[in-house]
Coordinates of C-alpha atoms and ligand atoms in Angstrom, one line a residue:
X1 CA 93.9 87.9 119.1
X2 CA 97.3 86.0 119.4
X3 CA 98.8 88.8 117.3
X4 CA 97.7 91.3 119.0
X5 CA 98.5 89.9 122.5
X6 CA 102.1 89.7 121.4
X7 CA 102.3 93.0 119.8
X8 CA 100.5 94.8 123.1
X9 CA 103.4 92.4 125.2
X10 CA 106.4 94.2 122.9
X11 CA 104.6 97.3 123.4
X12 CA 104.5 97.3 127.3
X13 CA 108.4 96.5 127.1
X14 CA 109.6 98.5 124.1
X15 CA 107.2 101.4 125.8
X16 CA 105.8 102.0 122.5
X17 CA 105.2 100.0 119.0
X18 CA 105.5 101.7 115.7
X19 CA 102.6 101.0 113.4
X20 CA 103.0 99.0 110.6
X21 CA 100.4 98.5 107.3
X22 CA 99.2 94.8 107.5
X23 CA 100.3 94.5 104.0
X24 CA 101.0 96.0 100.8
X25 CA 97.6 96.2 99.4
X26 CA 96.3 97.9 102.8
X27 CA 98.9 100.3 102.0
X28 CA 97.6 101.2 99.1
X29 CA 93.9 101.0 99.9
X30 CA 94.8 103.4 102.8
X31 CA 97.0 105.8 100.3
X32 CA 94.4 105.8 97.5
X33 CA 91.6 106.5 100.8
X34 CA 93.7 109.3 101.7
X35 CA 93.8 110.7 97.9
X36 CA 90.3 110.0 96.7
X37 CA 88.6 113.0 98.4
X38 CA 86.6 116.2 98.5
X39 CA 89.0 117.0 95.5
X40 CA 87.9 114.8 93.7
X41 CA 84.4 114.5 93.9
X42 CA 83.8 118.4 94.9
X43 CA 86.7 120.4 93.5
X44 CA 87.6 118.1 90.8
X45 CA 84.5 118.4 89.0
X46 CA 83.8 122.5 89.7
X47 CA 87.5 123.3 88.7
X48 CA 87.0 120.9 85.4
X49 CA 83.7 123.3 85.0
X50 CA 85.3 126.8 85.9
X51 CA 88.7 126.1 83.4
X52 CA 86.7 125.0 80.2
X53 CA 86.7 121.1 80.5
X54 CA 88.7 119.0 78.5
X55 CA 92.0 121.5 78.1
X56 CA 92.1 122.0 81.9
X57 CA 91.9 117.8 82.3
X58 CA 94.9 117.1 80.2
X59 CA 97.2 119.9 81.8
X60 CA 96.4 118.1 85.2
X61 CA 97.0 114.8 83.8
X62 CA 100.5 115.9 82.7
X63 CA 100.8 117.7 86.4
X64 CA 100.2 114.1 88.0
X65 CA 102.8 112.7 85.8
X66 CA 105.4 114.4 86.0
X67 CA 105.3 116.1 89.5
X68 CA 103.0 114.4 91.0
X69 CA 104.3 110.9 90.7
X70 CA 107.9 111.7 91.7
X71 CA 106.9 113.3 94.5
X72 CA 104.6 111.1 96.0
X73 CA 107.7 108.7 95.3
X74 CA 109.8 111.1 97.6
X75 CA 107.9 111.3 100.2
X76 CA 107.3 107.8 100.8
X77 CA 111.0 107.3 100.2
X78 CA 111.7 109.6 103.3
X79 CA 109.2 108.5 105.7
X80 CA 109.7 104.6 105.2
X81 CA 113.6 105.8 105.6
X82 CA 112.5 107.7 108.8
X83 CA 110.3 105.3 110.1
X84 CA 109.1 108.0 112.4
X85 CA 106.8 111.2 112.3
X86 CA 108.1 113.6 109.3
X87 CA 109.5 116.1 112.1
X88 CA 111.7 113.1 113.8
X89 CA 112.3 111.8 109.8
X90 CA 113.5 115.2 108.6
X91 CA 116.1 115.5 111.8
X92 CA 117.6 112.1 111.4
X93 CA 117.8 112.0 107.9
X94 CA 119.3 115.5 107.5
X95 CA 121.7 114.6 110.3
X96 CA 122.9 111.3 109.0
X97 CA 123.3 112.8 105.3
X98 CA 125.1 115.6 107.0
X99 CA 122.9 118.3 105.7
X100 CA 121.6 121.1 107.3
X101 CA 118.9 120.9 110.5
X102 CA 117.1 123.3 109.1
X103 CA 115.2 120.5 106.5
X104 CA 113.7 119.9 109.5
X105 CA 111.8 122.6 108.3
X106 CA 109.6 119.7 105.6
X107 CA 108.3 118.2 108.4
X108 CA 107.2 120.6 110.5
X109 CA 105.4 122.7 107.4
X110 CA 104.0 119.5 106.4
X111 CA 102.6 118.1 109.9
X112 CA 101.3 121.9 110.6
X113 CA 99.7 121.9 106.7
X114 CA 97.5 118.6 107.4
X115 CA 96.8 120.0 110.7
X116 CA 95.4 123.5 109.1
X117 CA 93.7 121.8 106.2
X118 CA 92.0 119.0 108.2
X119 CA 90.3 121.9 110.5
X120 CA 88.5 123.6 107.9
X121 CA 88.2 120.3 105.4
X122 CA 86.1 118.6 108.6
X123 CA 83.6 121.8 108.1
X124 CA 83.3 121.0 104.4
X125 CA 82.9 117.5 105.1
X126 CA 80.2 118.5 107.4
X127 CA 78.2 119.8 105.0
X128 CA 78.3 116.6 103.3
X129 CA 76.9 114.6 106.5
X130 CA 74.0 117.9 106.5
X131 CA 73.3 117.5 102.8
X132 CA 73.2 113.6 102.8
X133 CA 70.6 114.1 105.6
X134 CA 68.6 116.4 103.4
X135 CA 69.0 113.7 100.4
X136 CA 68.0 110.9 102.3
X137 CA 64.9 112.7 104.0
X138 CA 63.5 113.7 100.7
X139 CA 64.7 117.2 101.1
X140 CA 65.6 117.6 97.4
X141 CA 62.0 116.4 95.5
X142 CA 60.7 119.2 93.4
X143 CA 62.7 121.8 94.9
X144 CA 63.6 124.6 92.3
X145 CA 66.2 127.0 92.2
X146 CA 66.0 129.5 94.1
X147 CA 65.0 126.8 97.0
X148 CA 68.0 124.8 96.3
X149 CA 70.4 128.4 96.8
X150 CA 68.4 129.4 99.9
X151 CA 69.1 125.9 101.3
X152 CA 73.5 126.1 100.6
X153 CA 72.6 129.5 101.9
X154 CA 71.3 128.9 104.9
X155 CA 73.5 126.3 105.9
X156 CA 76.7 128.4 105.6
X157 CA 74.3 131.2 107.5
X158 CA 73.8 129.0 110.6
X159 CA 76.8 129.0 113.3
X160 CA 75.1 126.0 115.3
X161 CA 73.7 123.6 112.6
X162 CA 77.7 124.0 110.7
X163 CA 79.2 123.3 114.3
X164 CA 76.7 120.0 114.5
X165 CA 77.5 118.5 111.7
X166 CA 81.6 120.2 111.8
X167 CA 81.6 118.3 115.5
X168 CA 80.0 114.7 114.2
X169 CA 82.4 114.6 111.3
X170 CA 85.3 115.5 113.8
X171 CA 84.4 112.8 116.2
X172 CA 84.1 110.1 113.3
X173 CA 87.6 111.4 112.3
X174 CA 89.4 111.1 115.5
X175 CA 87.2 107.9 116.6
X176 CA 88.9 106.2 113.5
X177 CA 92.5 107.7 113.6
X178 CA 92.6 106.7 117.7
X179 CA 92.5 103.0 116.7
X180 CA 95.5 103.0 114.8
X181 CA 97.2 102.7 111.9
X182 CA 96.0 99.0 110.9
X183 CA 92.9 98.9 112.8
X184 CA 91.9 102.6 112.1
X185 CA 93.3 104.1 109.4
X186 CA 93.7 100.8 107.1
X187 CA 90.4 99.6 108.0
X188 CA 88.5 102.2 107.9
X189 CA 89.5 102.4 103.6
X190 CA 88.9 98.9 103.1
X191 CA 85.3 99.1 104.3
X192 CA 85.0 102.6 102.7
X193 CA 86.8 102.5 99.5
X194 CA 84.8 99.6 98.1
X195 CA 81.5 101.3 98.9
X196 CA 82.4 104.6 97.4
X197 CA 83.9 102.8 94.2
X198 CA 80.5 100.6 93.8
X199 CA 78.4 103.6 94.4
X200 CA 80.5 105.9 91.6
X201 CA 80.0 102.9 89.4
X202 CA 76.1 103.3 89.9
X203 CA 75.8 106.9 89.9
X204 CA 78.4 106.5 86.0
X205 CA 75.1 103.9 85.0
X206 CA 72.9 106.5 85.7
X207 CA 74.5 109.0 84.0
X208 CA 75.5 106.8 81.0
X209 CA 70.8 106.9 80.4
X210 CA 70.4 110.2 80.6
X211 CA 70.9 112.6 77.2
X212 CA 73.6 114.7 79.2
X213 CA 76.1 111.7 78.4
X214 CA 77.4 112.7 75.3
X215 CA 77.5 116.3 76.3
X216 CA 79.8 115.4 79.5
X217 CA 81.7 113.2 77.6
X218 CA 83.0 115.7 75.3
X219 CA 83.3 118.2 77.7
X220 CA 85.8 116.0 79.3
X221 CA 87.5 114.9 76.8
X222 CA 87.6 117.1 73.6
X223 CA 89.7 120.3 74.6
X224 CA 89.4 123.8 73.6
X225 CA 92.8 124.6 74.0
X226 CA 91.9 128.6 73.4
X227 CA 90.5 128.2 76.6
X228 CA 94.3 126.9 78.2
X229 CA 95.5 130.3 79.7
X230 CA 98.5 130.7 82.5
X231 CA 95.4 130.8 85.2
X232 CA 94.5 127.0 83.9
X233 CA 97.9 125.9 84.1
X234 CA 98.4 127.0 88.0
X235 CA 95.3 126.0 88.7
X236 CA 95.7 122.4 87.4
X237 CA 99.3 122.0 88.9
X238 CA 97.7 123.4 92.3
X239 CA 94.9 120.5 92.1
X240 CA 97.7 117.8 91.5
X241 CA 99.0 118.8 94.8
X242 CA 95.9 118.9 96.5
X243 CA 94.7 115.5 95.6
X244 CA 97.4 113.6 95.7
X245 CA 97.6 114.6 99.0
X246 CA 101.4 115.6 98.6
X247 CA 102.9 118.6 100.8
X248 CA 101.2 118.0 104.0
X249 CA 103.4 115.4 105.6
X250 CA 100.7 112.8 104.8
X251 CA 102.6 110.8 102.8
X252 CA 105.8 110.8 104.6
X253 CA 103.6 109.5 107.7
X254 CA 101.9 106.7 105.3
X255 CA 105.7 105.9 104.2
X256 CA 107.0 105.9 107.9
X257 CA 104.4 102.4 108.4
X258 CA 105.6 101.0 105.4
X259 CA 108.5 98.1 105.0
X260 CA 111.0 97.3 102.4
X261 CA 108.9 95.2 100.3
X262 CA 106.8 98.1 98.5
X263 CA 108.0 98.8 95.3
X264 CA 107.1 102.8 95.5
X265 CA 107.3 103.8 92.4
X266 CA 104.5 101.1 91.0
X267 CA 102.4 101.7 94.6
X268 CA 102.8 105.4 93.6
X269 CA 101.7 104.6 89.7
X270 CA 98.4 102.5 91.2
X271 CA 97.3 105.6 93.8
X272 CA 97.7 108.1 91.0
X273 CA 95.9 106.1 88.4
X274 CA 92.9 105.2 91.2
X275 CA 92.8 108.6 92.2
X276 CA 92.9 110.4 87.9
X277 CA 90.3 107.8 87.5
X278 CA 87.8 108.5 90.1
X279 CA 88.4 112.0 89.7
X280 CA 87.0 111.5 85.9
X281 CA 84.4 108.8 87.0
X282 CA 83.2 112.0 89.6
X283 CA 82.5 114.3 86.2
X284 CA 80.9 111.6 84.3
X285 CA 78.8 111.4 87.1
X286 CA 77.6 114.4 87.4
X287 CA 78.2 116.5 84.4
X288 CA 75.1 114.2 82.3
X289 CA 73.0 115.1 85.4
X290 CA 73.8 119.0 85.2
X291 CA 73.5 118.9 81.5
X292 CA 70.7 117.0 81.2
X293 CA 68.5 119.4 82.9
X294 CA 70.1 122.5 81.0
X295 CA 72.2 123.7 84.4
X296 CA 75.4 125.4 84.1
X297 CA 78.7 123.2 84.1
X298 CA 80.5 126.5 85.8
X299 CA 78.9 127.0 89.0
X300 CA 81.9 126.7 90.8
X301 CA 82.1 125.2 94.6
X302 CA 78.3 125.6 94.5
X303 CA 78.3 122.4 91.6
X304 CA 77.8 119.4 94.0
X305 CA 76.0 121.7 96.7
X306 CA 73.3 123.6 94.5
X307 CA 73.5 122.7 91.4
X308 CA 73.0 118.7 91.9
X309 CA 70.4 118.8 94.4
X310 CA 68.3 121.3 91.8
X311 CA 69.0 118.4 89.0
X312 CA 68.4 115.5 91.9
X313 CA 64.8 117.0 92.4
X314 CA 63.6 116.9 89.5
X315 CA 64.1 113.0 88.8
X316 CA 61.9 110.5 90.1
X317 CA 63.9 108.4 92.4
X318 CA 66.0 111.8 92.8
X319 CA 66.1 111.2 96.8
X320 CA 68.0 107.7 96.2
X321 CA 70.4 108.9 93.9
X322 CA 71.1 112.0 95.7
X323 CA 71.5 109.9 98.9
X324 CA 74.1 108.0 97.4
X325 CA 75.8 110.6 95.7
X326 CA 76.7 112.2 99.3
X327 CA 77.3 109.2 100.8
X328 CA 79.8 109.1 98.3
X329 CA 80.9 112.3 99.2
X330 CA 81.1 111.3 103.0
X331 CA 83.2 108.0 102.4
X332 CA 85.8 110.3 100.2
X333 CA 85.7 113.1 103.1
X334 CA 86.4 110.4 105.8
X335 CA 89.3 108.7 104.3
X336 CA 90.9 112.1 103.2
X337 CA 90.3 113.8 106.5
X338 CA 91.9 110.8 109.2
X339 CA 94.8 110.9 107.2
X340 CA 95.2 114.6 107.5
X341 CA 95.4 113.7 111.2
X342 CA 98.0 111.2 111.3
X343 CA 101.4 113.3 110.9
X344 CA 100.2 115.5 113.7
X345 CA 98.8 112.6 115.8
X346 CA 101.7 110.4 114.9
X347 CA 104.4 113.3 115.9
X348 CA 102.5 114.0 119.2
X349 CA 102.1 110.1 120.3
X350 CA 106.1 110.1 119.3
X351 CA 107.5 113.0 121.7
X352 CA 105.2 113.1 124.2
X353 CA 104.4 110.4 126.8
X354 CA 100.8 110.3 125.2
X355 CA 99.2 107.2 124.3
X356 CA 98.0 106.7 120.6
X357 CA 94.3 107.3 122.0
X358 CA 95.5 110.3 124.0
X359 CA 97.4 111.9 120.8
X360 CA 94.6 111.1 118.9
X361 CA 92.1 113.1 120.9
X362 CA 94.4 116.2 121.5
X363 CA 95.3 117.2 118.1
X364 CA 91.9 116.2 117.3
X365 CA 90.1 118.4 119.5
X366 CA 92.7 121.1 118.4
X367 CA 91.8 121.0 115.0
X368 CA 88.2 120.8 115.9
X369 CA 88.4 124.0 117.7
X370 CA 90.1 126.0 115.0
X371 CA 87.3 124.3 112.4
X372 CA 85.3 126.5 114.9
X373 CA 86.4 130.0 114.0
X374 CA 86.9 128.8 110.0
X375 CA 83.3 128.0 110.8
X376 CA 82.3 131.1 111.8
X377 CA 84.1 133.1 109.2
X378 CA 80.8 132.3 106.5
X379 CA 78.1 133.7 109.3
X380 CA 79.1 135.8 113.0
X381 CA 82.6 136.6 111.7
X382 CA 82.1 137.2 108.4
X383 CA 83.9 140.8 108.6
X384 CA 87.1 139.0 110.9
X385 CA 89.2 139.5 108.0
X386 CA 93.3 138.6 108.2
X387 CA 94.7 140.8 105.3
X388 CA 91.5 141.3 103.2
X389 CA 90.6 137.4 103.9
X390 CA 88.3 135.4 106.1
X391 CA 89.6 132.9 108.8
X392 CA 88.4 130.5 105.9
X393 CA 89.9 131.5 103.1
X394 CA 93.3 132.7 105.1
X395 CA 93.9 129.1 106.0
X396 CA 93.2 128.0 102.7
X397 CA 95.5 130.3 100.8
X398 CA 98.2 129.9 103.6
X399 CA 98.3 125.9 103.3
X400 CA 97.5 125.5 99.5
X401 CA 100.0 128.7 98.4
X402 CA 103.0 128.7 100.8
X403 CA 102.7 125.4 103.0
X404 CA 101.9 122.6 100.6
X405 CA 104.2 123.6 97.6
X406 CA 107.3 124.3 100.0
X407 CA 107.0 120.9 101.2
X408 CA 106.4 119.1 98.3
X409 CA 109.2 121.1 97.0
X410 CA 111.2 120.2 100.2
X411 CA 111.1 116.7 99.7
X412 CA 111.7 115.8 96.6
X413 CA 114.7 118.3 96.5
X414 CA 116.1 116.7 99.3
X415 CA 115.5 113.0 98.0
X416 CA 116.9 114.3 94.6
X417 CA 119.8 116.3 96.1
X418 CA 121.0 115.3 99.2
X419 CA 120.0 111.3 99.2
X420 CA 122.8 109.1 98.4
X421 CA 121.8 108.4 94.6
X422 CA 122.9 105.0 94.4
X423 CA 121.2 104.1 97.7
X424 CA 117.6 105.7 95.6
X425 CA 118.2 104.2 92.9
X426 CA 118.8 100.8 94.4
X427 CA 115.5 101.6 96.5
X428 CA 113.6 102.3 93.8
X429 CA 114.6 99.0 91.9
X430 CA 115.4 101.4 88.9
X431 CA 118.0 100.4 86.1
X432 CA 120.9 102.5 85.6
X433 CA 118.6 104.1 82.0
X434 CA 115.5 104.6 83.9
X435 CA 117.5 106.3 86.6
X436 CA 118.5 108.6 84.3
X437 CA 115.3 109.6 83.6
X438 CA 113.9 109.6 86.9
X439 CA 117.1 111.9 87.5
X440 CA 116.3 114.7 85.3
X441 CA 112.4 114.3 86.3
X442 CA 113.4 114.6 90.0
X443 CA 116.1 116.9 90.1
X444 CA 114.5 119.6 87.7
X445 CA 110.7 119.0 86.0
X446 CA 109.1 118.6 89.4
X447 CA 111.0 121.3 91.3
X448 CA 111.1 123.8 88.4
X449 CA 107.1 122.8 88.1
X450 CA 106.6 123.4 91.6
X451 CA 108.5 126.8 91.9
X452 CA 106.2 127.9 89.1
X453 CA 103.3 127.5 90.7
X454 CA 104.7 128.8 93.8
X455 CA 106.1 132.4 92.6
X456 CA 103.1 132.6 90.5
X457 CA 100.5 132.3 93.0
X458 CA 102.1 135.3 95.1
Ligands
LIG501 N1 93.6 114.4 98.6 C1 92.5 114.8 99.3 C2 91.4 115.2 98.3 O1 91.5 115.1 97.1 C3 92.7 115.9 100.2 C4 93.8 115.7 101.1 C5 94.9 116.4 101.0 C6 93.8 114.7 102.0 C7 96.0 116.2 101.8 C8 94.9 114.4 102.7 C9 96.0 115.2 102.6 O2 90.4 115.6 98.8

């Protein structure tokens, strides 16, 4: 009460008060909230399941490694430099390096990229408030499979049930992200986090008594490396990206709240290793479901939405477990989708005489609205197509194949290149021999990575 009476006091003279975590483990919390998402517990386990397992799972743990990690690194680095939105950040720091304006470029591509993605991630995460209905009203029992496609099916078919659930999630979003950084967005992953972890820890139990175990194990786990083609690779590299949240300004917005006492490269080793593990805990929770009941590992994005629900209804207790697996779901959405927000809300509440609510519920209605016609793109305007693609899949493909690597790329080039290197060094509490290495990782492995991916996937 005290503290906040002071802070609002500083606020109403200094006009207005740049967030601030509440400490280093809320950081965290937050950056491993905004991480652990529908990658992980959707994509994650679909991709694992479309690539050939185990093969696919070690390519992306070298991805995370060693582009990944420095990256995450950079753009921290740049927004706790900034201290500002990544647009604002980018300018400064630029201008006080005496570089070229145009990096301003990293911020705006990244701000725009979370603002894209969150539109059409809210419809997705919709679907996991619609199916988490259906589990916890019983939806699932005995269905079979044809039932459990006609019911994905005719979700995706209905406009005003998808703009329901599209429009709930939305609110829950920008209801969160208007109450700030330490009493939104920080909070909002310490109630959440803990749930989802607990209920992933159940959902493993389960798994661990049914006979799929073993199966799922070693379809993690033992690789088939005839199965590791140049497709795998991308795809694995392009999944880094995605769930470490990199290239989309989020970061850079998390790092602008941060202060000098974060050691970023071991608060970037902790996010990684919370997210690669719940990413794995997510396939050992549902893989001994699939294979348990004989159902095929490679259904693609129809794994969590078809496949489970088939496996769920035929278990006694199905409805329970099913219910908390898309609670799960939800938490992971949640936490993922407010900080796809932030840059854009923070940028908004930064240059405009907006108040944090106010920003909040402008960019949030904006992306709500454009979730609208991605919405529409699986039912009324299925044949509005952009260059062969839906509305749906063109901001997709436009985020996760130009947007997301030429930021990522952006930043850590320009922490690597055009950042006073004793000055990074000294910020990343790095000896003179592990700056070396961090050096060559930074300047070339993660770029040259990057740029692969990039000029492959056009
Ligand atoms: N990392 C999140 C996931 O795995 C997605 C995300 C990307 C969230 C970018 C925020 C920013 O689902």
């Amino acid at each position: 009460m005290a503290v906040s009476m002071v802070q609002g006091a500083a606020g109403a003279i200094a006009g207005k008060v740049h967030g601030h975590w509440s400490s280093r483990m809320g950081f965290i919390i937050a950056a491993v909230g905004s991480a652990v998402g529908l990658g992980n517990v959707w994509k994650f386990p679909y991709m694992v399941g479309q690539s050939g397992g185990a093969a696919f799972v070690l390519v992306y743990l070298a991805c995370i490694a060693l582009i990944g990690l420095p990256i995450i690194v950079a753009e921290w680095l740049i927004g706790r430099r900034g201290q500002k939105n990544p647009v604002n950040t980018m300018a400064d720091l630029a201008r006080s390096q005496n570089r070229s304006p145009a990096w301003v470029a990293v911020g705006i591509a990244g701000t725009l990229a979370g603002f894209l993605i969150l539109s059409f991630y809210s419809v997705i995460g919709g679907w996991s408030l619609a199916y988490l209905g259906d589990a916890a009203s019983g939806t699932f029992a005995g269905i079979d499979k044809a039932t459990a496609g006609a019911l994905f099916d005719g979700l995706l078919a209905s406009p005003g049930t998808l703009l329901a659930w599209h429009t709930l999630f939305m609110a829950v979003v920008i209801g969160i992200v208007c109450r700030g950084v330490r009493g939104g967005l920080e909070r909002a992953s310490r109630l959440l986090m803990p749930a989802l972890g607990a209920i992933l820890v159940v959902l493993v139990a389960y798994g661990m008594t049914t006979d799929g175990f073993g199966a799922a194990v070693s379809y993690l786990f033992s690789p088939d490396w005839n199965r590791l083609t140049g497709e795998v690779v991308l795809a694995a590299l392009g999944h880094a990206f995605f769930t470490l949240s990199l290239g989309m300004g989020v970061m850079m917005a998390y790092g602008s709240y941060l202060g000098q006492e974060v050691n970023l490269l071991r608060a970037a080793r902790t996010v990684a290793i919370a997210d690669t593990v719940i990413a794995l805990f997510a396939g050992l929770a549902i893989f001994p479901i699939v294979f348990s009941h004989g159902l095929d590992a490679a259904a693609g994005p129809g794994l969590v939405f078809v496949t489970l629900p088939l496996a769920f209804g035929g278990l006694s207790g199905g409805s329970l477990l099913a219910s908390l697996f898309f609670a799960l779901l939800v938490f992971a959405a949640v936490t993922s989708a407010i900080s796809l927000l932030e840059p854009a809300v923070e940028l908004v509440e930064e240059r405009t005489p907006l108040s944090r609510v106010g920003a909040g519920l402008a960019t949030g209605l904006a992306a709500w609205a454009l979730g609208i016609v991605a919405l529409l793109s699986f039912n009324a305007w299925s044949d509005v197509l952009i260059f062969g693609n839906t509305v749906f899949d063109t901001l997709d493909k436009l985020t996760s194949k130009f947007l997301l690597p030429l930021t990522g790329l952006g930043a850590i080039a320009f922490v690597a290149w055009c950042l006073d290197r004793e000055s990074v060094r000294a910020e990343l509490r790095l000896s003179p021999t592990a700056f070396r290495v961090w050096d060559v990782v930074a300047r070339f492995v993660a770029p040259i990575g990057v740029l692969i991916v990039f000029i492959n996937s056009l």
